[in-house]
PDB file of C-alpha atoms in Angstrom:
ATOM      1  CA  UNK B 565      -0.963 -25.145  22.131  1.00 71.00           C
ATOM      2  CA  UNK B 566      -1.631 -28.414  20.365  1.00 76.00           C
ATOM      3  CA  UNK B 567      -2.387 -30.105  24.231  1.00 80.00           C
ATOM      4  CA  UNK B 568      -5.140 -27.651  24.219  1.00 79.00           C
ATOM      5  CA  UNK B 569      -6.627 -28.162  20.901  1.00 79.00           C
ATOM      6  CA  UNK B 570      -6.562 -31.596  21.594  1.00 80.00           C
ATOM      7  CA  UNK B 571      -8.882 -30.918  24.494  1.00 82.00           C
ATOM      8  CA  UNK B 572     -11.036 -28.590  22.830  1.00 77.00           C
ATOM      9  CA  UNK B 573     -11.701 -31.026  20.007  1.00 75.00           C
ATOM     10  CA  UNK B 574     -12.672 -33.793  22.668  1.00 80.00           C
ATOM     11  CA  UNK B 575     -14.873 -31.255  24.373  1.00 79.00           C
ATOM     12  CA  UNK B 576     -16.413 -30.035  21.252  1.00 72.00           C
ATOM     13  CA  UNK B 577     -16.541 -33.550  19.680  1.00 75.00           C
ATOM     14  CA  UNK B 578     -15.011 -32.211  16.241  1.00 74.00           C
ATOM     15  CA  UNK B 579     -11.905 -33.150  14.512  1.00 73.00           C
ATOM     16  CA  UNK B 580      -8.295 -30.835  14.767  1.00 73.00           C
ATOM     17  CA  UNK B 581      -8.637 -31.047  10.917  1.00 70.00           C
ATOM     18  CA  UNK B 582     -11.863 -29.124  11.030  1.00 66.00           C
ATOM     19  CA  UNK B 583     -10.252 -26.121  12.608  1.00 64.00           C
ATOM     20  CA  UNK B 584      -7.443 -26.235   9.156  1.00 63.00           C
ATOM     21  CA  UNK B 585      -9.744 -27.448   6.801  1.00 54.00           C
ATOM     22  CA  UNK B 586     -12.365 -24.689   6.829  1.00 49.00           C
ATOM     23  CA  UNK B 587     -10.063 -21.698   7.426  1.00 49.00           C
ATOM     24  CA  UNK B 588      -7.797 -22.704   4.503  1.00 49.00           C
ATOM     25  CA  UNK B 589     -10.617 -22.767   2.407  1.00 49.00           C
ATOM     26  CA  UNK B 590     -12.194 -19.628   3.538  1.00 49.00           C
ATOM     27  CA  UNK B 591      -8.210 -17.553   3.089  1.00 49.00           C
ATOM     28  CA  UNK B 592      -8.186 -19.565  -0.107  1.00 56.00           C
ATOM     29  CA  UNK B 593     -11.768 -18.318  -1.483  1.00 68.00           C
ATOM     30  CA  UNK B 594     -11.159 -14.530  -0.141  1.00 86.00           C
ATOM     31  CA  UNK B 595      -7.848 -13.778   0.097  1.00 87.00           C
ATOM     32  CA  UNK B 596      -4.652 -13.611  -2.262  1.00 91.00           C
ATOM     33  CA  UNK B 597      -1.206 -12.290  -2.156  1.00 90.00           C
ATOM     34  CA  UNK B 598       0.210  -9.669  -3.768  1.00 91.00           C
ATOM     35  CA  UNK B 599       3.269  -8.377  -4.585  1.00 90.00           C
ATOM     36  CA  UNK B 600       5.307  -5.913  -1.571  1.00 90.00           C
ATOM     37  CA  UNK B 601       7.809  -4.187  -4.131  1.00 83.00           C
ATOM     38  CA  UNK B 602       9.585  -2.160  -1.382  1.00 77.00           C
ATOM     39  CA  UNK B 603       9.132   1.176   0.304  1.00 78.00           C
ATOM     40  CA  UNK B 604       8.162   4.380  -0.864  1.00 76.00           C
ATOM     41  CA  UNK B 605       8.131   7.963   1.026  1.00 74.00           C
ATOM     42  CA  UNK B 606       5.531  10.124   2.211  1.00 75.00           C
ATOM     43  CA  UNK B 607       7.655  12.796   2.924  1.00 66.00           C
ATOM     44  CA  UNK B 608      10.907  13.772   1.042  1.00 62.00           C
ATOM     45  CA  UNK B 609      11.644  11.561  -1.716  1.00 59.00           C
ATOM     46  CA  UNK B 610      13.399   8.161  -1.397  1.00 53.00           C
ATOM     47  CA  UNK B 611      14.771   5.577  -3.550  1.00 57.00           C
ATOM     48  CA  UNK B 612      12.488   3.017  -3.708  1.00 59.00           C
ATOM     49  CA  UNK B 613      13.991  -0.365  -2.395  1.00 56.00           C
ATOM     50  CA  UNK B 614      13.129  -3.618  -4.260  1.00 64.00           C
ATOM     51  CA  UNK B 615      11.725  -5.922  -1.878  1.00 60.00           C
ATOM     52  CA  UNK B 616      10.920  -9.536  -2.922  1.00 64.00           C
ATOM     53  CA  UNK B 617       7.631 -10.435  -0.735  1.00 87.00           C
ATOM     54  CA  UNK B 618       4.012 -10.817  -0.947  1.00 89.00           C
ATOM     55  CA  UNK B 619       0.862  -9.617   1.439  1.00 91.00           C
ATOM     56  CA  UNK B 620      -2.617 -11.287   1.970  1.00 90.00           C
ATOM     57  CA  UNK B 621      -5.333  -8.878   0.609  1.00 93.00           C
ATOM     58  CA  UNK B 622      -8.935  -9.259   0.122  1.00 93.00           C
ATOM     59  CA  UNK B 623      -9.799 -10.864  -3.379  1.00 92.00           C
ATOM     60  CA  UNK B 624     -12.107  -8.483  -4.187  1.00 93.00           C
ATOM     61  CA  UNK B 625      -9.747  -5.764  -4.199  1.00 95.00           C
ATOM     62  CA  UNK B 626      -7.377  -8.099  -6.411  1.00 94.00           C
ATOM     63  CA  UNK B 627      -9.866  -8.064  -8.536  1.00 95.00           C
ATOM     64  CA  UNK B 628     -10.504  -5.047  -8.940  1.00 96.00           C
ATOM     65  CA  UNK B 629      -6.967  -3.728  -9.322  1.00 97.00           C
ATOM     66  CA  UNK B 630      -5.784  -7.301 -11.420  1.00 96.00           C
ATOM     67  CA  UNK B 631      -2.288  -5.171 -11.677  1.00 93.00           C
ATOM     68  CA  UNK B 632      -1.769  -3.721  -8.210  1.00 94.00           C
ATOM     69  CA  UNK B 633       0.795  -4.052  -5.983  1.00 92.00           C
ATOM     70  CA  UNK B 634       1.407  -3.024  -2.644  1.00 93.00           C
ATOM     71  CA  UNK B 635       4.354  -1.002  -1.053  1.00 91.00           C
ATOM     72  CA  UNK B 636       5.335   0.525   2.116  1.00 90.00           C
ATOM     73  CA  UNK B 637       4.670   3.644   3.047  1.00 92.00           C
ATOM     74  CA  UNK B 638       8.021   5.495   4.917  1.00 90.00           C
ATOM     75  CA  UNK B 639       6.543   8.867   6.452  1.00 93.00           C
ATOM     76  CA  UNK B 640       4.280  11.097   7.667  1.00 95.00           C
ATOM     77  CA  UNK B 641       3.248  13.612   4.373  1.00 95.00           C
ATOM     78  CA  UNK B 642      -0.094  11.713   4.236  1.00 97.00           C
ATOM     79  CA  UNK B 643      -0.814  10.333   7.418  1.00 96.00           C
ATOM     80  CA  UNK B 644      -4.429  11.853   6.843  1.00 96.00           C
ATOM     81  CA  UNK B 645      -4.818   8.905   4.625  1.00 96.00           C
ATOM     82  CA  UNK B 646      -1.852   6.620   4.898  1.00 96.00           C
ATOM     83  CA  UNK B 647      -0.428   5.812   7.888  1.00 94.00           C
ATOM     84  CA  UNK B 648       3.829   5.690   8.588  1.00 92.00           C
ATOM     85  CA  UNK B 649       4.514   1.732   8.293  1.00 91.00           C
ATOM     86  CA  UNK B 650       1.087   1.204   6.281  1.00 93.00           C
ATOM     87  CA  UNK B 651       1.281  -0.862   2.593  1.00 93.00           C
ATOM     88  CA  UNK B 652      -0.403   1.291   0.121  1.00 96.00           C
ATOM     89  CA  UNK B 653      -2.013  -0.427  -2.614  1.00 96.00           C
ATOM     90  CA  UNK B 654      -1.157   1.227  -6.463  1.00 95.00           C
ATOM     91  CA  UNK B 655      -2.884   0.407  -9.578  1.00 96.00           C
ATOM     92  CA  UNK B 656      -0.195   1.357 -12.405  1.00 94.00           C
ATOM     93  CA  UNK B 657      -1.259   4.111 -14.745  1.00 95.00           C
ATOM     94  CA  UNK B 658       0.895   6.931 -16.245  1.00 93.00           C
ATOM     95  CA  UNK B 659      -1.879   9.485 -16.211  1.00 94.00           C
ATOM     96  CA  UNK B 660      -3.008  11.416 -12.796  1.00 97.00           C
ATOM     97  CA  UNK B 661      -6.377  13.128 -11.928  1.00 97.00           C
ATOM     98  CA  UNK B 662      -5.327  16.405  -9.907  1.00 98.00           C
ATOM     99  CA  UNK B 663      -6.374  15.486  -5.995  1.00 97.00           C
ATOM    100  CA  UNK B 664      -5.943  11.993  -5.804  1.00 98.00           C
ATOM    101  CA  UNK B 665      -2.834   9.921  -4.373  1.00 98.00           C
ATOM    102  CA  UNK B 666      -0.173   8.769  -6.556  1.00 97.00           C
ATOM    103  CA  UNK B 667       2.964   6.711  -6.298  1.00 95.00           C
ATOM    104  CA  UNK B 668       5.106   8.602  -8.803  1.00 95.00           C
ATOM    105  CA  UNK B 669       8.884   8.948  -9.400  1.00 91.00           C
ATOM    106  CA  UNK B 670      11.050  11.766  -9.036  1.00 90.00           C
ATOM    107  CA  UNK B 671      14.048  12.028 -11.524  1.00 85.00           C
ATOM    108  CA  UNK B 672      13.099   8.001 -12.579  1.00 79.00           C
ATOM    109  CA  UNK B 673      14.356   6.497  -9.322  1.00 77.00           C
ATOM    110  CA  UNK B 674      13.353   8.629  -6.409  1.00 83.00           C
ATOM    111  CA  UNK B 675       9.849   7.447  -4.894  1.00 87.00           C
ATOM    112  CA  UNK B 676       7.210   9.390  -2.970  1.00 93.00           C
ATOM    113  CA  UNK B 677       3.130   9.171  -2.618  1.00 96.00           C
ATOM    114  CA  UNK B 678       1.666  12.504  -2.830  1.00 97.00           C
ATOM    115  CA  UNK B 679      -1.495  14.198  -4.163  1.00 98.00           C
ATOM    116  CA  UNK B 680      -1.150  15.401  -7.913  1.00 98.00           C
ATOM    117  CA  UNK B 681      -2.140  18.423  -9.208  1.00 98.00           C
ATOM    118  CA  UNK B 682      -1.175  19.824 -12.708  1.00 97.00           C
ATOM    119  CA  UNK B 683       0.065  23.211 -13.425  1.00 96.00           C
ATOM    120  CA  UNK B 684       0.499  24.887 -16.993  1.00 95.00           C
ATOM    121  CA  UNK B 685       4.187  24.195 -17.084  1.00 94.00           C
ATOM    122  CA  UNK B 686       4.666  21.530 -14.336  1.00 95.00           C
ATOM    123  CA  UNK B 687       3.469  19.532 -11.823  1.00 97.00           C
ATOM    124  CA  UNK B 688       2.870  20.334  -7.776  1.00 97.00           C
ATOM    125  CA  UNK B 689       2.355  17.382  -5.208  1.00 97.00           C
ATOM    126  CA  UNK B 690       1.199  18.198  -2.525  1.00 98.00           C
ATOM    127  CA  UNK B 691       0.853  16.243   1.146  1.00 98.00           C
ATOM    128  CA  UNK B 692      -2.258  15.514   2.928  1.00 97.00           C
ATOM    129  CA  UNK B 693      -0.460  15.826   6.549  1.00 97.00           C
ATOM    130  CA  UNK B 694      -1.454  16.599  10.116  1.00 96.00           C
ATOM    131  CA  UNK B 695       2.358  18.103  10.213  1.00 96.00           C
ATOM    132  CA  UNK B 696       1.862  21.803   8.587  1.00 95.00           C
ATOM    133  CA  UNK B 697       5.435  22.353   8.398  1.00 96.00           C
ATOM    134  CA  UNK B 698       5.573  19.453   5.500  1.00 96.00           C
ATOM    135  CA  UNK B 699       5.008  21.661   2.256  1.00 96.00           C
ATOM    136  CA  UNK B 700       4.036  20.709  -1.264  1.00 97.00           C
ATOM    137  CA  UNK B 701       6.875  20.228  -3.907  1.00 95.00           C
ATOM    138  CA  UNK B 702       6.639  22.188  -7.009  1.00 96.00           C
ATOM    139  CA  UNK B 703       8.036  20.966 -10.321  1.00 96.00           C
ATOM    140  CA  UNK B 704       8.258  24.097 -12.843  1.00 95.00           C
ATOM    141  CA  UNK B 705       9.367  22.047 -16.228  1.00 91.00           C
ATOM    142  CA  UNK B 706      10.568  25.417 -17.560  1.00 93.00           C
ATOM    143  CA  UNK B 707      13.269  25.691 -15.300  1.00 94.00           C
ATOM    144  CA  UNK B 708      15.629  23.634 -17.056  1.00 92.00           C
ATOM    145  CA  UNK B 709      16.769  22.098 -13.974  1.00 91.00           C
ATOM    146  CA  UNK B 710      13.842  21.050 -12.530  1.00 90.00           C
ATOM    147  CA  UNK B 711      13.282  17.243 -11.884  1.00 91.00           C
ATOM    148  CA  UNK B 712      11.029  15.025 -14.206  1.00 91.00           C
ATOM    149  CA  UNK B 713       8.025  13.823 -11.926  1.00 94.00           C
ATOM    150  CA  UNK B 714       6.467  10.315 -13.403  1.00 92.00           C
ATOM    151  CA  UNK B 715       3.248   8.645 -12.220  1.00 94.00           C
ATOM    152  CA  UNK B 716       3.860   5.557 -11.164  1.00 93.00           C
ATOM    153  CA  UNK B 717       0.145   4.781 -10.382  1.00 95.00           C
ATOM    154  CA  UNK B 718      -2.786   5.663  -8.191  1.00 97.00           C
ATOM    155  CA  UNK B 719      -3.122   4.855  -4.404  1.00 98.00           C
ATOM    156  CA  UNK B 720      -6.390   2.874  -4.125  1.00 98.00           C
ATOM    157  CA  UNK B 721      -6.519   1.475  -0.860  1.00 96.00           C
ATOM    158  CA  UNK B 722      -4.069   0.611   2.068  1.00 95.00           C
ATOM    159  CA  UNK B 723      -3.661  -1.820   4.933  1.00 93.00           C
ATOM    160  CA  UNK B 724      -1.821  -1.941   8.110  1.00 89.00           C
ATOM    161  CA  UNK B 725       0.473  -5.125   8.331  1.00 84.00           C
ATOM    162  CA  UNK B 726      -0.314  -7.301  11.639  1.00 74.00           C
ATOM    163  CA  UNK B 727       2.715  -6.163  13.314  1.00 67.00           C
ATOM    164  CA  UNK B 728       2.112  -2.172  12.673  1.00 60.00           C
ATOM    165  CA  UNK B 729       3.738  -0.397  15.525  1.00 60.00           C
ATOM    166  CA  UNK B 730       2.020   3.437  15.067  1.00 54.00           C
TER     167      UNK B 730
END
């Protein structure tokens, strides 16, 4: 409490501006926020919900992804490598390397993050689960029912919020 810091200060013989001061500048030099869209699945499909917020993430991986954004990931299909309640970090592309983690869209509106891998006529994404009973999803583009899959972009890194609750 501020009774305390008051104390410490005296103790310490610095200022209660010095404790501000410096850790403003240090979040300021090597942290930024980013956009938290909303929440995608790692399971079944879900409509992704618009979410106006922002996260604190390292600059460096700002950076490096100038166009990233974060959102939340809702399930256990890759809880190898992101965690239920985790924000997953997705640099926008529309093309996919087969093995890697993509945000993409299911019929233009449902969301999911899966691993991508092409077939002749389609596309299968698969889960990277502890759970074996989760199964990949198949997308056979000559079955003229069959949903359109579109990459939304690749999962480059994640973070687990503060509050995370696994």
């Amino acid at each position: 409490d501020a009774d305390m810091l008051i104390k410490l200060c005296k103790i310490y013989d610095v200022h209660v501006s010095d404790f501000f001061t410096e850790r403003d500048s240090i979040k300021q030099q090597d942290w930024v926020e980013v956009p938290l869209y909303g929440s995608i699945a790692a399971g079944k499909p879900i409509e992704m919900f618009q979410i106006e917020d922002t996260f604190t993430i390292p600059r460096q991986m700002r950076e490096r992804y100038p166009d990233s954004f974060l959102l939340k990931v809702c399930g256990e299909s890759m809880n190898k490598i992101l965690p239920n309640g985790s924000y997953a970090l997705v640099n926008p592309t529309s093309e996919a390397i087969d093995g890697k983690a993509y945000a993409v869209a299911v019929n233009g509106y449902d969301a999911t993050i899966k691993r991508v891998r092409h077939l002749d006529n389609g596309i299968e994404l698969l889960p990277d689960s502890t759970d074996p009973t989760i199964r990949p999803m198949v997308f056979d583009y000559a079955d003229p029912e069959a949903e359109t899959v579109t990459v939304i972009g690749e999962v480059v890194w994640y973070v687990v919020p503060f509050d995370f609750m696994g």
